[in-house]
PDB file of C-alpha atoms in Angstrom:
ATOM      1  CA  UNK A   1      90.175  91.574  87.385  1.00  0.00           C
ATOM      2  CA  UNK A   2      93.320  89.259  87.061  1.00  0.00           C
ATOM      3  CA  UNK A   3      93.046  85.997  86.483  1.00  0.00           C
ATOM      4  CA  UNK A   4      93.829  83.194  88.801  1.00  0.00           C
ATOM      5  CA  UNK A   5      97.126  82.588  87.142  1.00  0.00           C
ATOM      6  CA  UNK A   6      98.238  85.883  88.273  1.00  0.00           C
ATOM      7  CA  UNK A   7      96.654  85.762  91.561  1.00  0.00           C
ATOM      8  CA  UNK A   8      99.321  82.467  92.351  1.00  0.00           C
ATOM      9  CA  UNK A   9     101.743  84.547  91.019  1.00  0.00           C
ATOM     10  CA  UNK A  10     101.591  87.378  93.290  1.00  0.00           C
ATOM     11  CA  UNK A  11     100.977  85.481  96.447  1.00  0.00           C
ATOM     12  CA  UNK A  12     103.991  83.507  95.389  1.00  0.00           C
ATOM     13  CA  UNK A  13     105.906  86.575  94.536  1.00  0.00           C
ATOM     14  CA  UNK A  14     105.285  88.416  97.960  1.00  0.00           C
ATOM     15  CA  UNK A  15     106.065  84.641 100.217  1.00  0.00           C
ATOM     16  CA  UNK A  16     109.274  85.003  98.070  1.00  0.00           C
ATOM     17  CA  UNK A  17     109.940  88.615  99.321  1.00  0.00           C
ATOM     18  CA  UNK A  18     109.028  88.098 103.055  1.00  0.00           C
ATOM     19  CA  UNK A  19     111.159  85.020 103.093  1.00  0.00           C
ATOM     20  CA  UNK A  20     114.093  86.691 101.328  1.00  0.00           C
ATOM     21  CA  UNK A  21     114.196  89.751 103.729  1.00  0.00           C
ATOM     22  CA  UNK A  22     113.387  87.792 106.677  1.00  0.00           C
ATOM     23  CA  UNK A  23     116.955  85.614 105.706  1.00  0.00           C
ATOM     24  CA  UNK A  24     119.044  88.226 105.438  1.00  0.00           C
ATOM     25  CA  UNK A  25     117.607  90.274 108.392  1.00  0.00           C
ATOM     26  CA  UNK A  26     116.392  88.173 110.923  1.00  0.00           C
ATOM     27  CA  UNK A  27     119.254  84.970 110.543  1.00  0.00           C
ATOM     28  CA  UNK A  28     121.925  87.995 111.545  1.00  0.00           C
ATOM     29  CA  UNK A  29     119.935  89.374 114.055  1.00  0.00           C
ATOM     30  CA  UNK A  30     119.774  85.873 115.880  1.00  0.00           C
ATOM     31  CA  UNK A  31     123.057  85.014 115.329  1.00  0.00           C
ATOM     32  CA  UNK A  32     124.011  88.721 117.107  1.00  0.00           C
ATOM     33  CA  UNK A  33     121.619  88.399 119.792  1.00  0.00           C
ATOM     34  CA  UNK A  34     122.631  84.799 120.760  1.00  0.00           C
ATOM     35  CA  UNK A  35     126.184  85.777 120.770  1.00  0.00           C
ATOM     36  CA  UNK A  36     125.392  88.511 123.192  1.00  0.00           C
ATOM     37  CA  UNK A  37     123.414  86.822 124.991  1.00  0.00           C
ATOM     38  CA  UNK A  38     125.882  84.165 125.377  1.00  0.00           C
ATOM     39  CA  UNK A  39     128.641  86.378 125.953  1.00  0.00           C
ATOM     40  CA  UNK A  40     126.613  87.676 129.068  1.00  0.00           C
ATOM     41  CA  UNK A  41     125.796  90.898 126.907  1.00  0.00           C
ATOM     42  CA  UNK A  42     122.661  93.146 128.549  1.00  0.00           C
ATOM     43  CA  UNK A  43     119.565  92.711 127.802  1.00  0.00           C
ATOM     44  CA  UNK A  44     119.132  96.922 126.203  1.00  0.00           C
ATOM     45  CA  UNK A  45     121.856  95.748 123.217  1.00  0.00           C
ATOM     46  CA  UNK A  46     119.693  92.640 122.318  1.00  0.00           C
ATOM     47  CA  UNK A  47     116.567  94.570 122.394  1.00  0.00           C
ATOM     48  CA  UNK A  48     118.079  97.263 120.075  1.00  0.00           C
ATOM     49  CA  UNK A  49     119.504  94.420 117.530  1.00  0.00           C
ATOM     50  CA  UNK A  50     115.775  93.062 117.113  1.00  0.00           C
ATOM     51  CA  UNK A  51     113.751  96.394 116.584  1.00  0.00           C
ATOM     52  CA  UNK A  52     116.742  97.438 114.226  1.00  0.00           C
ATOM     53  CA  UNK A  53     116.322  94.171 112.205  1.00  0.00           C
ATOM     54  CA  UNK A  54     112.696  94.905 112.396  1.00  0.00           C
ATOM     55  CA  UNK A  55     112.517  98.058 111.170  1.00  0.00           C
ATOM     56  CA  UNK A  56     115.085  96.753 108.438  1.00  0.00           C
ATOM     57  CA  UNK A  57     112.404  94.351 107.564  1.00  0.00           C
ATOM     58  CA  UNK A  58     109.737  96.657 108.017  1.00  0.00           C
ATOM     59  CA  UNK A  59     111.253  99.718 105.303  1.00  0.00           C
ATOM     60  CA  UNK A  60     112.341  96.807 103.065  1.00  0.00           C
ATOM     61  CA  UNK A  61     108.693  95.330 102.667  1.00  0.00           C
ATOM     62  CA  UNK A  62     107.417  98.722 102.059  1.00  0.00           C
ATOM     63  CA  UNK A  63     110.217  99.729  99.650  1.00  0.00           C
ATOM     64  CA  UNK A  64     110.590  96.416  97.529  1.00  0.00           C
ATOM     65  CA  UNK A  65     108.649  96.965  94.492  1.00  0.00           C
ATOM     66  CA  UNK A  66     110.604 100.405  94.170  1.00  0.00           C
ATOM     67  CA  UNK A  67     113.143  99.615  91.745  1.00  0.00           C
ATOM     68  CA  UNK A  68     111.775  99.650  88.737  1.00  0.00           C
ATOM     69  CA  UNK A  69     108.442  98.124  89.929  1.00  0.00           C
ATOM     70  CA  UNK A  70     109.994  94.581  90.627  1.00  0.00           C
ATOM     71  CA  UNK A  71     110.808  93.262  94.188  1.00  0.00           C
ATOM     72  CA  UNK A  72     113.175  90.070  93.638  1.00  0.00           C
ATOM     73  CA  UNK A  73     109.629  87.678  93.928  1.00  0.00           C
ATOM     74  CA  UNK A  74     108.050  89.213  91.005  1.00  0.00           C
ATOM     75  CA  UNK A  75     110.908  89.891  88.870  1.00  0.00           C
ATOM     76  CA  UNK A  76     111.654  85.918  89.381  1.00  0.00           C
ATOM     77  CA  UNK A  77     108.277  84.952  88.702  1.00  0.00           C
ATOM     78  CA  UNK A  78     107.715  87.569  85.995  1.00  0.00           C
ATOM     79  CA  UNK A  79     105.168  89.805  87.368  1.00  0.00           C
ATOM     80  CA  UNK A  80     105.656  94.044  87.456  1.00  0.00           C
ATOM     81  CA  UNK A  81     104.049  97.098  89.405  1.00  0.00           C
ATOM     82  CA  UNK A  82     102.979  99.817  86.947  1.00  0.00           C
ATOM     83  CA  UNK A  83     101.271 102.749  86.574  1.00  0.00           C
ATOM     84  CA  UNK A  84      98.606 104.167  84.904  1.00  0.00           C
ATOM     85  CA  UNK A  85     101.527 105.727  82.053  1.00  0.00           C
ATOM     86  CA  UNK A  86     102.848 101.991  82.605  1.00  0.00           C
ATOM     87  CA  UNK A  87     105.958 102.675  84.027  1.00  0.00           C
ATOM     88  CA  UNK A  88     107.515 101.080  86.950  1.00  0.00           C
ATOM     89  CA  UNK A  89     105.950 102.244  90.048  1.00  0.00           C
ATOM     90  CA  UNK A  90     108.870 104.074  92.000  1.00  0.00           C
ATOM     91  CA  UNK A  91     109.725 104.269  95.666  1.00  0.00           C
ATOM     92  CA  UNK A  92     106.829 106.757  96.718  1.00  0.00           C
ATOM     93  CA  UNK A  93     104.209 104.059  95.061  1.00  0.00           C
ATOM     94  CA  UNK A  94     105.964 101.360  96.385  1.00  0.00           C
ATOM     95  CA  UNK A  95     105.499 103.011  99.865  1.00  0.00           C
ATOM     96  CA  UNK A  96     101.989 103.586  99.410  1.00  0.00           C
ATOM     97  CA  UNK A  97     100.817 100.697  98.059  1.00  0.00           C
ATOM     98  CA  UNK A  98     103.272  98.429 100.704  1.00  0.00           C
ATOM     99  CA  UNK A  99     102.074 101.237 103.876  1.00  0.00           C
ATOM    100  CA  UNK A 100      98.215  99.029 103.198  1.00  0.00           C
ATOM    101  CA  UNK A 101      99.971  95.594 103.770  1.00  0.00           C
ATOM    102  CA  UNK A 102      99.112  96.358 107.602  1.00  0.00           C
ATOM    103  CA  UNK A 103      95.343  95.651 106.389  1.00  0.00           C
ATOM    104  CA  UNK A 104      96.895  92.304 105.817  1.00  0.00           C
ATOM    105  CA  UNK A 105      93.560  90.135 106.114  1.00  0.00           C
ATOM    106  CA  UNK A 106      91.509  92.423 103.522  1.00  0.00           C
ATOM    107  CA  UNK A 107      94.617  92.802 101.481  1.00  0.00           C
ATOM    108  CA  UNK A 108      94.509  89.247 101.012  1.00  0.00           C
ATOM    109  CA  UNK A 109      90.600  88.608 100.430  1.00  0.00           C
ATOM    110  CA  UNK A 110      91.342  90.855  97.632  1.00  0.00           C
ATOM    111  CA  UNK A 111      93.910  89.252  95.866  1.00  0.00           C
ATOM    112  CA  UNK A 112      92.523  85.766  96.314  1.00  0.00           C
ATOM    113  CA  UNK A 113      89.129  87.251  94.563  1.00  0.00           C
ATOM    114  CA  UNK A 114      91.226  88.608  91.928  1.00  0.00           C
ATOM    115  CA  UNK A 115      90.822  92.243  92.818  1.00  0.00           C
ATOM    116  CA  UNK A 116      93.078  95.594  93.156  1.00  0.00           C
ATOM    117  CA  UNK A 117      94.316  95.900  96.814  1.00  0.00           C
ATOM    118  CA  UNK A 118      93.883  98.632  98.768  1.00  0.00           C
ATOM    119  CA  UNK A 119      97.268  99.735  98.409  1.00  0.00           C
ATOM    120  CA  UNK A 120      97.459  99.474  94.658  1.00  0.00           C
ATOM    121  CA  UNK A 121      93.996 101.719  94.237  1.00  0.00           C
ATOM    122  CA  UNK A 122      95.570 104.087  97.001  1.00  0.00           C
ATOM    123  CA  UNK A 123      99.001 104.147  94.948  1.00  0.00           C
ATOM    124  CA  UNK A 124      97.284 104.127  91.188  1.00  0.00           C
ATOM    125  CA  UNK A 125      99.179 100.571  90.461  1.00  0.00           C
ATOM    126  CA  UNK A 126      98.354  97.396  88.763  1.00  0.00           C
ATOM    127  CA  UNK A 127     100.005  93.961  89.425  1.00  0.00           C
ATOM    128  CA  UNK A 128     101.043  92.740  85.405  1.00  0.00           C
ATOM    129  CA  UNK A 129     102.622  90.093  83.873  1.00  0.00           C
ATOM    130  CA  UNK A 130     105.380  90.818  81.463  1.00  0.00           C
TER     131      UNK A 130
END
């Protein structure tokens, strides 16, 4: 169980990360695909910009709490991914426990009751604050 406290935190930590990646993927991808399209570029090179910037967006949600168990949300609002040994939880964890995030509405019934997600039973991780 985490406390409510903690349960703010995260949800404020991962609205943090999915605003920061969507910035600095999805403002360049518009600006690109407007200029094509403005430029009278085709259709296929717009197309490819967005599922690039998606998958960008897509490997960086899954890989953000790989660096020593801190995406930029929690490290700013002091929270860390550990393991059982409580290290950081590494880029295979971070994959697992991230890979769940497409359970998205019982991923979040979980954290609001103050429970491990999926992904962080799946992955052996707990959500801390430091």
């Amino acid at each position: 169980m985490t406390s409510s406290h903690t349960t703010l935190l995260r949800i404020a930590a991962f609205l943090v990360d999915a605003l920061v990646i969507s910035i600095l993927l999805i403002l360049p991808a518009s600006i690109i695909s407007y200029s094509l399209a403005w430029i009278g570029g085709a259709i296929k090179a717009i197309q490819i910009v967005w599922f690039v910037a998606l998958g960008v967006v897509g490997l960086g949600m899954l890989l953000r709490d790989g660096y020593k168990g801190r995406s930029l949300g929690k490290q700013m609002l002091g929270l860390r991914v550990v393991t059982p040994a409580g290290d950081g939880c590494g880029w295979w964890r971070s994959i697992l426990r991230n890979a769940a995030l497409l359970l998205f509405p019982i991923e979040i019934v979980l954290v609001l009751r103050g429970r491990a997600r999926i992904g962080d039973r799946i992955a052996r991780t707990t959500v801390m604050q430091e």
